């Protein structure tokens, strides 16, 4: 089934080539990450119909939702690399066999690592990425297209002065979380026993960080793209071919 989506992968990679990775494929040397700046982890799901962006299927159809997921994945990767911070890692699920993963690596103008998300709930998977990185880290998903390179750089700057940084989402969650130090107290506060995908995630996170004595910064609220009503916030350059499959 994965092989049936090569056309979607090609379209997403064309977007990557146009936006933020213009040196790819030109023979220019791959740029090194900055060892003194926060790393970036991207949690991403393979853009396959029926698996990716399922809450958008009523509006876009399964194939249309998968195509949008591929474009959002490409956009998030492009912006993470363009931010020119520390190493960037794509944490993929459910496996590494889909061609988009290797193709994103090949097209990148900086080193792009690939890792497999462990089983478990969202909190467990996010905590694993922080533990595995072992340095200041910004963790993002692919659902918030407003997380561009400038926002990532601003988050990195805040992380130099705070224990944690977050970008709240309009729906009550968040699209970026960063930690200066991966301590057990911070991981417990952020990720243990959280009721995910609810409007109270950000509010609960604020309370837990304060209770743990952790100073955090928040950047301006941004919309994420989870439900059909969220499509009004989709940037124009990501709207192409998002309609239902025919």
PDB file of C-alpha atoms in Angstrom:
ATOM      1  CA  UNK A   1       0.000   0.000   0.000  1.00  0.00           C
ATOM      2  CA  UNK A   2       2.854   2.398   0.741  1.00  0.00           C
ATOM      3  CA  UNK A   3       4.048   2.191  -2.842  1.00  0.00           C
ATOM      4  CA  UNK A   4       0.764   3.641  -4.111  1.00  0.00           C
ATOM      5  CA  UNK A   5       1.631   7.120  -2.886  1.00  0.00           C
ATOM      6  CA  UNK A   6       4.755   7.939  -4.906  1.00  0.00           C
ATOM      7  CA  UNK A   7       2.927  10.704  -6.766  1.00  0.00           C
ATOM      8  CA  UNK A   8       2.084  12.394  -3.462  1.00  0.00           C
ATOM      9  CA  UNK A   9       5.693  12.050  -2.365  1.00  0.00           C
ATOM     10  CA  UNK A  10       6.904  13.612  -5.615  1.00  0.00           C
ATOM     11  CA  UNK A  11       4.563  16.577  -5.175  1.00  0.00           C
ATOM     12  CA  UNK A  12       5.696  17.118  -1.610  1.00  0.00           C
ATOM     13  CA  UNK A  13       9.339  16.951  -2.584  1.00  0.00           C
ATOM     14  CA  UNK A  14       8.777  19.486  -5.348  1.00  0.00           C
ATOM     15  CA  UNK A  15       7.532  21.836  -2.619  1.00  0.00           C
ATOM     16  CA  UNK A  16      10.660  21.115  -0.580  1.00  0.00           C
ATOM     17  CA  UNK A  17      12.824  21.954  -3.576  1.00  0.00           C
ATOM     18  CA  UNK A  18      11.019  25.271  -4.049  1.00  0.00           C
ATOM     19  CA  UNK A  19      10.892  26.335  -0.408  1.00  0.00           C
ATOM     20  CA  UNK A  20      13.924  26.616   1.812  1.00  0.00           C
ATOM     21  CA  UNK A  21      16.174  23.968   0.290  1.00  0.00           C
ATOM     22  CA  UNK A  22      17.186  25.652  -2.922  1.00  0.00           C
ATOM     23  CA  UNK A  23      20.739  24.367  -2.800  1.00  0.00           C
ATOM     24  CA  UNK A  24      19.571  20.735  -2.874  1.00  0.00           C
ATOM     25  CA  UNK A  25      20.721  18.787  -5.886  1.00  0.00           C
ATOM     26  CA  UNK A  26      23.119  21.511  -7.019  1.00  0.00           C
ATOM     27  CA  UNK A  27      26.328  19.913  -5.831  1.00  0.00           C
ATOM     28  CA  UNK A  28      26.727  22.452  -3.020  1.00  0.00           C
ATOM     29  CA  UNK A  29      28.189  21.051   0.213  1.00  0.00           C
ATOM     30  CA  UNK A  30      25.785  20.018   2.956  1.00  0.00           C
ATOM     31  CA  UNK A  31      25.743  22.638   5.716  1.00  0.00           C
ATOM     32  CA  UNK A  32      26.685  21.503   9.201  1.00  0.00           C
ATOM     33  CA  UNK A  33      24.428  22.024  12.206  1.00  0.00           C
ATOM     34  CA  UNK A  34      25.479  24.459  14.930  1.00  0.00           C
ATOM     35  CA  UNK A  35      26.666  22.481  17.974  1.00  0.00           C
ATOM     36  CA  UNK A  36      25.895  25.370  20.350  1.00  0.00           C
ATOM     37  CA  UNK A  37      22.251  25.810  19.303  1.00  0.00           C
ATOM     38  CA  UNK A  38      19.184  23.728  20.199  1.00  0.00           C
ATOM     39  CA  UNK A  39      18.492  20.623  18.169  1.00  0.00           C
ATOM     40  CA  UNK A  40      15.122  20.169  16.464  1.00  0.00           C
ATOM     41  CA  UNK A  41      13.034  16.989  16.564  1.00  0.00           C
ATOM     42  CA  UNK A  42      10.065  16.543  14.224  1.00  0.00           C
ATOM     43  CA  UNK A  43       7.471  13.919  15.156  1.00  0.00           C
ATOM     44  CA  UNK A  44       5.910  12.772  11.899  1.00  0.00           C
ATOM     45  CA  UNK A  45       3.530  10.115  10.647  1.00  0.00           C
ATOM     46  CA  UNK A  46       3.902   8.518   7.226  1.00  0.00           C
ATOM     47  CA  UNK A  47       1.572  10.341   4.764  1.00  0.00           C
ATOM     48  CA  UNK A  48      -0.532   7.344   3.744  1.00  0.00           C
ATOM     49  CA  UNK A  49      -4.267   7.465   2.998  1.00  0.00           C
ATOM     50  CA  UNK A  50      -6.320   6.197   5.924  1.00  0.00           C
ATOM     51  CA  UNK A  51      -3.441   6.680   8.373  1.00  0.00           C
ATOM     52  CA  UNK A  52      -2.474  10.364   8.121  1.00  0.00           C
ATOM     53  CA  UNK A  53      -4.714  13.323   9.027  1.00  0.00           C
ATOM     54  CA  UNK A  54      -7.738  11.067   9.493  1.00  0.00           C
ATOM     55  CA  UNK A  55      -9.845  13.806  11.104  1.00  0.00           C
ATOM     56  CA  UNK A  56      -9.644  15.701   7.800  1.00  0.00           C
ATOM     57  CA  UNK A  57     -11.008  12.791   5.761  1.00  0.00           C
ATOM     58  CA  UNK A  58     -14.630  14.050   5.928  1.00  0.00           C
ATOM     59  CA  UNK A  59     -13.529  17.274   4.205  1.00  0.00           C
ATOM     60  CA  UNK A  60     -10.716  16.080   1.946  1.00  0.00           C
ATOM     61  CA  UNK A  61     -11.193  12.348   1.479  1.00  0.00           C
ATOM     62  CA  UNK A  62      -8.533   9.853   2.540  1.00  0.00           C
ATOM     63  CA  UNK A  63      -6.264  10.542  -0.442  1.00  0.00           C
ATOM     64  CA  UNK A  64      -6.633  14.314  -0.142  1.00  0.00           C
ATOM     65  CA  UNK A  65      -5.826  14.193   3.568  1.00  0.00           C
ATOM     66  CA  UNK A  66      -2.711  12.116   2.850  1.00  0.00           C
ATOM     67  CA  UNK A  67      -1.574  14.571   0.167  1.00  0.00           C
ATOM     68  CA  UNK A  68      -1.960  17.440   2.611  1.00  0.00           C
ATOM     69  CA  UNK A  69      -0.063  15.461   5.258  1.00  0.00           C
ATOM     70  CA  UNK A  70       2.825  15.033   2.821  1.00  0.00           C
ATOM     71  CA  UNK A  71       2.931  18.765   2.131  1.00  0.00           C
ATOM     72  CA  UNK A  72       2.777  19.618   5.837  1.00  0.00           C
ATOM     73  CA  UNK A  73       5.597  17.164   6.528  1.00  0.00           C
ATOM     74  CA  UNK A  74       7.725  18.678   3.785  1.00  0.00           C
ATOM     75  CA  UNK A  75       6.983  22.207   4.990  1.00  0.00           C
ATOM     76  CA  UNK A  76       7.899  21.380   8.598  1.00  0.00           C
ATOM     77  CA  UNK A  77      11.152  19.751   7.498  1.00  0.00           C
ATOM     78  CA  UNK A  78      12.045  22.661   5.225  1.00  0.00           C
ATOM     79  CA  UNK A  79      11.475  25.219   7.971  1.00  0.00           C
ATOM     80  CA  UNK A  80      13.386  23.204  10.570  1.00  0.00           C
ATOM     81  CA  UNK A  81      16.406  23.060   8.281  1.00  0.00           C
ATOM     82  CA  UNK A  82      16.069  26.711   7.253  1.00  0.00           C
ATOM     83  CA  UNK A  83      16.126  27.801  10.908  1.00  0.00           C
ATOM     84  CA  UNK A  84      19.845  26.941  10.856  1.00  0.00           C
ATOM     85  CA  UNK A  85      19.977  25.770  14.469  1.00  0.00           C
ATOM     86  CA  UNK A  86      21.303  22.463  15.818  1.00  0.00           C
ATOM     87  CA  UNK A  87      20.883  18.978  14.298  1.00  0.00           C
ATOM     88  CA  UNK A  88      17.457  18.107  12.887  1.00  0.00           C
ATOM     89  CA  UNK A  89      15.950  14.639  13.372  1.00  0.00           C
ATOM     90  CA  UNK A  90      12.790  13.258  11.795  1.00  0.00           C
ATOM     91  CA  UNK A  91      11.154  10.869  14.258  1.00  0.00           C
ATOM     92  CA  UNK A  92       8.971   8.748  11.981  1.00  0.00           C
ATOM     93  CA  UNK A  93       6.091   6.359  12.571  1.00  0.00           C
ATOM     94  CA  UNK A  94       4.979   3.619  12.032  1.00  0.00           C
ATOM     95  CA  UNK A  95       8.108   2.528  10.110  1.00  0.00           C
ATOM     96  CA  UNK A  96      10.947   3.847   7.952  1.00  0.00           C
ATOM     97  CA  UNK A  97      10.056   2.099   4.688  1.00  0.00           C
ATOM     98  CA  UNK A  98       8.071   4.865   2.964  1.00  0.00           C
ATOM     99  CA  UNK A  99      10.190   6.573   0.280  1.00  0.00           C
ATOM    100  CA  UNK A 100       9.427  10.069   1.529  1.00  0.00           C
ATOM    101  CA  UNK A 101      11.804   9.650   4.470  1.00  0.00           C
ATOM    102  CA  UNK A 102      14.883   8.854   2.398  1.00  0.00           C
ATOM    103  CA  UNK A 103      13.881  11.397  -0.248  1.00  0.00           C
ATOM    104  CA  UNK A 104      13.622  14.183   2.320  1.00  0.00           C
ATOM    105  CA  UNK A 105      17.103  13.281   3.510  1.00  0.00           C
ATOM    106  CA  UNK A 106      18.482  13.318  -0.026  1.00  0.00           C
ATOM    107  CA  UNK A 107      16.931  16.703  -0.841  1.00  0.00           C
ATOM    108  CA  UNK A 108      17.990  18.432   2.370  1.00  0.00           C
ATOM    109  CA  UNK A 109      20.728  21.071   2.203  1.00  0.00           C
ATOM    110  CA  UNK A 110      21.752  20.142   5.751  1.00  0.00           C
ATOM    111  CA  UNK A 111      22.199  16.846   7.516  1.00  0.00           C
ATOM    112  CA  UNK A 112      18.791  15.352   8.354  1.00  0.00           C
ATOM    113  CA  UNK A 113      18.747  12.362  10.702  1.00  0.00           C
ATOM    114  CA  UNK A 114      15.994   9.745  10.669  1.00  0.00           C
ATOM    115  CA  UNK A 115      14.799   7.757  13.676  1.00  0.00           C
ATOM    116  CA  UNK A 116      11.852   5.515  14.496  1.00  0.00           C
ATOM    117  CA  UNK A 117       9.348   6.609  17.114  1.00  0.00           C
ATOM    118  CA  UNK A 118       8.910   4.055  19.906  1.00  0.00           C
ATOM    119  CA  UNK A 119       5.510   2.569  20.744  1.00  0.00           C
ATOM    120  CA  UNK A 120       3.455   4.270  23.416  1.00  0.00           C
ATOM    121  CA  UNK A 121       1.296   7.339  23.824  1.00  0.00           C
ATOM    122  CA  UNK A 122       2.266  10.795  22.585  1.00  0.00           C
ATOM    123  CA  UNK A 123       3.846  11.761  25.892  1.00  0.00           C
ATOM    124  CA  UNK A 124       6.057   8.673  25.927  1.00  0.00           C
ATOM    125  CA  UNK A 125       7.194   9.305  22.350  1.00  0.00           C
ATOM    126  CA  UNK A 126       7.996  12.961  23.001  1.00  0.00           C
ATOM    127  CA  UNK A 127       9.888  12.135  26.202  1.00  0.00           C
ATOM    128  CA  UNK A 128      11.889   9.528  24.294  1.00  0.00           C
ATOM    129  CA  UNK A 129      12.991  12.120  21.725  1.00  0.00           C
ATOM    130  CA  UNK A 130      14.207  14.429  24.502  1.00  0.00           C
ATOM    131  CA  UNK A 131      16.090  11.651  26.282  1.00  0.00           C
ATOM    132  CA  UNK A 132      17.678  10.447  23.039  1.00  0.00           C
ATOM    133  CA  UNK A 133      18.874  13.913  22.063  1.00  0.00           C
ATOM    134  CA  UNK A 134      20.701  14.781  25.280  1.00  0.00           C
ATOM    135  CA  UNK A 135      20.976  18.531  24.579  1.00  0.00           C
ATOM    136  CA  UNK A 136      18.658  21.575  24.382  1.00  0.00           C
ATOM    137  CA  UNK A 137      15.847  20.585  22.047  1.00  0.00           C
ATOM    138  CA  UNK A 138      12.842  22.056  20.255  1.00  0.00           C
ATOM    139  CA  UNK A 139      10.245  19.401  19.466  1.00  0.00           C
ATOM    140  CA  UNK A 140       7.544  20.022  16.862  1.00  0.00           C
ATOM    141  CA  UNK A 141       4.957  18.114  14.888  1.00  0.00           C
ATOM    142  CA  UNK A 142       3.816  18.763  11.344  1.00  0.00           C
ATOM    143  CA  UNK A 143       0.313  20.134  12.040  1.00  0.00           C
ATOM    144  CA  UNK A 144       1.220  23.801  12.654  1.00  0.00           C
ATOM    145  CA  UNK A 145       2.406  25.424   9.408  1.00  0.00           C
ATOM    146  CA  UNK A 146       2.974  28.759  11.181  1.00  0.00           C
ATOM    147  CA  UNK A 147       6.045  27.226  12.839  1.00  0.00           C
ATOM    148  CA  UNK A 148       8.390  28.711  10.269  1.00  0.00           C
ATOM    149  CA  UNK A 149      12.128  29.269  10.539  1.00  0.00           C
ATOM    150  CA  UNK A 150      11.692  32.647  12.237  1.00  0.00           C
ATOM    151  CA  UNK A 151       9.439  31.204  14.939  1.00  0.00           C
ATOM    152  CA  UNK A 152      11.885  28.355  15.556  1.00  0.00           C
ATOM    153  CA  UNK A 153      14.733  30.841  15.909  1.00  0.00           C
ATOM    154  CA  UNK A 154      12.656  32.898  18.341  1.00  0.00           C
ATOM    155  CA  UNK A 155      11.921  29.760  20.376  1.00  0.00           C
ATOM    156  CA  UNK A 156      15.623  28.933  20.484  1.00  0.00           C
ATOM    157  CA  UNK A 157      16.389  32.433  21.759  1.00  0.00           C
ATOM    158  CA  UNK A 158      13.797  32.090  24.536  1.00  0.00           C
ATOM    159  CA  UNK A 159      15.230  28.707  25.503  1.00  0.00           C
ATOM    160  CA  UNK A 160      18.575  30.358  26.270  1.00  0.00           C
ATOM    161  CA  UNK A 161      16.832  32.292  29.077  1.00  0.00           C
ATOM    162  CA  UNK A 162      14.127  29.860  30.247  1.00  0.00           C
ATOM    163  CA  UNK A 163      13.850  26.227  31.270  1.00  0.00           C
ATOM    164  CA  UNK A 164      11.163  25.572  28.669  1.00  0.00           C
ATOM    165  CA  UNK A 165       9.471  27.232  25.718  1.00  0.00           C
ATOM    166  CA  UNK A 166       6.097  26.519  24.102  1.00  0.00           C
ATOM    167  CA  UNK A 167       4.009  27.701  21.162  1.00  0.00           C
ATOM    168  CA  UNK A 168       0.332  27.358  22.152  1.00  0.00           C
ATOM    169  CA  UNK A 169      -2.268  26.278  19.609  1.00  0.00           C
ATOM    170  CA  UNK A 170      -5.681  27.830  19.074  1.00  0.00           C
ATOM    171  CA  UNK A 171      -7.342  24.558  20.071  1.00  0.00           C
ATOM    172  CA  UNK A 172      -5.827  24.538  23.570  1.00  0.00           C
ATOM    173  CA  UNK A 173      -2.839  22.328  22.855  1.00  0.00           C
ATOM    174  CA  UNK A 174       0.625  23.324  21.660  1.00  0.00           C
ATOM    175  CA  UNK A 175       2.677  22.863  18.510  1.00  0.00           C
ATOM    176  CA  UNK A 176       6.192  23.303  19.893  1.00  0.00           C
ATOM    177  CA  UNK A 177       7.780  22.391  23.182  1.00  0.00           C
ATOM    178  CA  UNK A 178      11.407  22.984  24.048  1.00  0.00           C
ATOM    179  CA  UNK A 179      13.600  22.156  27.033  1.00  0.00           C
ATOM    180  CA  UNK A 180      16.989  23.574  27.914  1.00  0.00           C
ATOM    181  CA  UNK A 181      17.777  20.556  30.103  1.00  0.00           C
ATOM    182  CA  UNK A 182      16.135  17.141  29.947  1.00  0.00           C
ATOM    183  CA  UNK A 183      15.571  16.483  33.629  1.00  0.00           C
ATOM    184  CA  UNK A 184      13.238  13.870  35.170  1.00  0.00           C
ATOM    185  CA  UNK A 185      11.188  16.682  36.736  1.00  0.00           C
ATOM    186  CA  UNK A 186      10.701  18.392  33.389  1.00  0.00           C
ATOM    187  CA  UNK A 187       9.738  15.179  31.614  1.00  0.00           C
ATOM    188  CA  UNK A 188       7.230  14.308  34.337  1.00  0.00           C
ATOM    189  CA  UNK A 189       5.689  17.775  34.237  1.00  0.00           C
ATOM    190  CA  UNK A 190       5.306  17.817  30.480  1.00  0.00           C
ATOM    191  CA  UNK A 191       4.552  14.288  29.435  1.00  0.00           C
ATOM    192  CA  UNK A 192       3.357  11.905  32.166  1.00  0.00           C
ATOM    193  CA  UNK A 193      -0.360  11.134  32.569  1.00  0.00           C
ATOM    194  CA  UNK A 194      -1.476  13.909  30.227  1.00  0.00           C
ATOM    195  CA  UNK A 195      -4.844  13.655  28.487  1.00  0.00           C
ATOM    196  CA  UNK A 196      -3.724  14.454  24.955  1.00  0.00           C
ATOM    197  CA  UNK A 197      -5.798  15.976  22.139  1.00  0.00           C
ATOM    198  CA  UNK A 198      -8.014  17.939  24.516  1.00  0.00           C
ATOM    199  CA  UNK A 199      -8.532  21.706  24.941  1.00  0.00           C
ATOM    200  CA  UNK A 200      -6.881  21.625  28.381  1.00  0.00           C
ATOM    201  CA  UNK A 201      -3.406  20.411  27.389  1.00  0.00           C
ATOM    202  CA  UNK A 202      -1.749  23.840  27.338  1.00  0.00           C
ATOM    203  CA  UNK A 203      -3.417  25.024  30.542  1.00  0.00           C
ATOM    204  CA  UNK A 204      -2.429  21.829  32.353  1.00  0.00           C
ATOM    205  CA  UNK A 205       1.112  22.133  31.046  1.00  0.00           C
ATOM    206  CA  UNK A 206       1.428  25.678  32.413  1.00  0.00           C
ATOM    207  CA  UNK A 207       0.248  24.510  35.827  1.00  0.00           C
ATOM    208  CA  UNK A 208       2.609  21.555  35.888  1.00  0.00           C
ATOM    209  CA  UNK A 209       5.649  23.600  34.844  1.00  0.00           C
ATOM    210  CA  UNK A 210       4.934  26.136  37.584  1.00  0.00           C
ATOM    211  CA  UNK A 211       4.465  23.383  40.173  1.00  0.00           C
ATOM    212  CA  UNK A 212       7.811  21.882  39.159  1.00  0.00           C
ATOM    213  CA  UNK A 213       9.538  25.261  39.560  1.00  0.00           C
ATOM    214  CA  UNK A 214      10.372  25.512  35.866  1.00  0.00           C
ATOM    215  CA  UNK A 215      10.412  28.906  34.177  1.00  0.00           C
ATOM    216  CA  UNK A 216       8.885  28.840  30.715  1.00  0.00           C
ATOM    217  CA  UNK A 217       8.276  31.242  27.840  1.00  0.00           C
ATOM    218  CA  UNK A 218       5.378  31.253  25.418  1.00  0.00           C
ATOM    219  CA  UNK A 219       5.410  32.531  21.868  1.00  0.00           C
ATOM    220  CA  UNK A 220       2.227  33.835  20.167  1.00  0.00           C
ATOM    221  CA  UNK A 221      -0.620  31.372  19.653  1.00  0.00           C
ATOM    222  CA  UNK A 222      -0.779  29.720  16.223  1.00  0.00           C
ATOM    223  CA  UNK A 223      -3.436  27.558  14.539  1.00  0.00           C
ATOM    224  CA  UNK A 224      -2.835  23.910  13.798  1.00  0.00           C
ATOM    225  CA  UNK A 225      -4.517  21.858  11.088  1.00  0.00           C
ATOM    226  CA  UNK A 226      -6.387  18.963  12.689  1.00  0.00           C
ATOM    227  CA  UNK A 227     -10.099  19.369  11.938  1.00  0.00           C
ATOM    228  CA  UNK A 228     -12.029  20.449   8.808  1.00  0.00           C
ATOM    229  CA  UNK A 229     -12.726  23.853  10.390  1.00  0.00           C
ATOM    230  CA  UNK A 230      -8.963  24.402  10.699  1.00  0.00           C
ATOM    231  CA  UNK A 231      -8.498  24.381   6.915  1.00  0.00           C
ATOM    232  CA  UNK A 232      -9.374  28.095   6.849  1.00  0.00           C
ATOM    233  CA  UNK A 233      -5.960  28.673   8.460  1.00  0.00           C
ATOM    234  CA  UNK A 234      -4.027  26.689   5.841  1.00  0.00           C
ATOM    235  CA  UNK A 235      -1.523  28.918   4.006  1.00  0.00           C
ATOM    236  CA  UNK A 236      -2.151  29.372   0.290  1.00  0.00           C
ATOM    237  CA  UNK A 237       1.009  27.565  -0.782  1.00  0.00           C
ATOM    238  CA  UNK A 238      -0.169  24.417   1.042  1.00  0.00           C
ATOM    239  CA  UNK A 239      -3.719  24.431  -0.337  1.00  0.00           C
ATOM    240  CA  UNK A 240      -3.044  22.985  -3.778  1.00  0.00           C
ATOM    241  CA  UNK A 241      -4.628  19.594  -4.505  1.00  0.00           C
ATOM    242  CA  UNK A 242      -6.052  19.294  -0.971  1.00  0.00           C
ATOM    243  CA  UNK A 243      -9.573  18.454  -2.147  1.00  0.00           C
ATOM    244  CA  UNK A 244     -11.249  15.045  -2.091  1.00  0.00           C
ATOM    245  CA  UNK A 245      -9.886  12.426  -4.445  1.00  0.00           C
ATOM    246  CA  UNK A 246     -12.036  11.660  -7.480  1.00  0.00           C
TER     247      UNK A 246
END
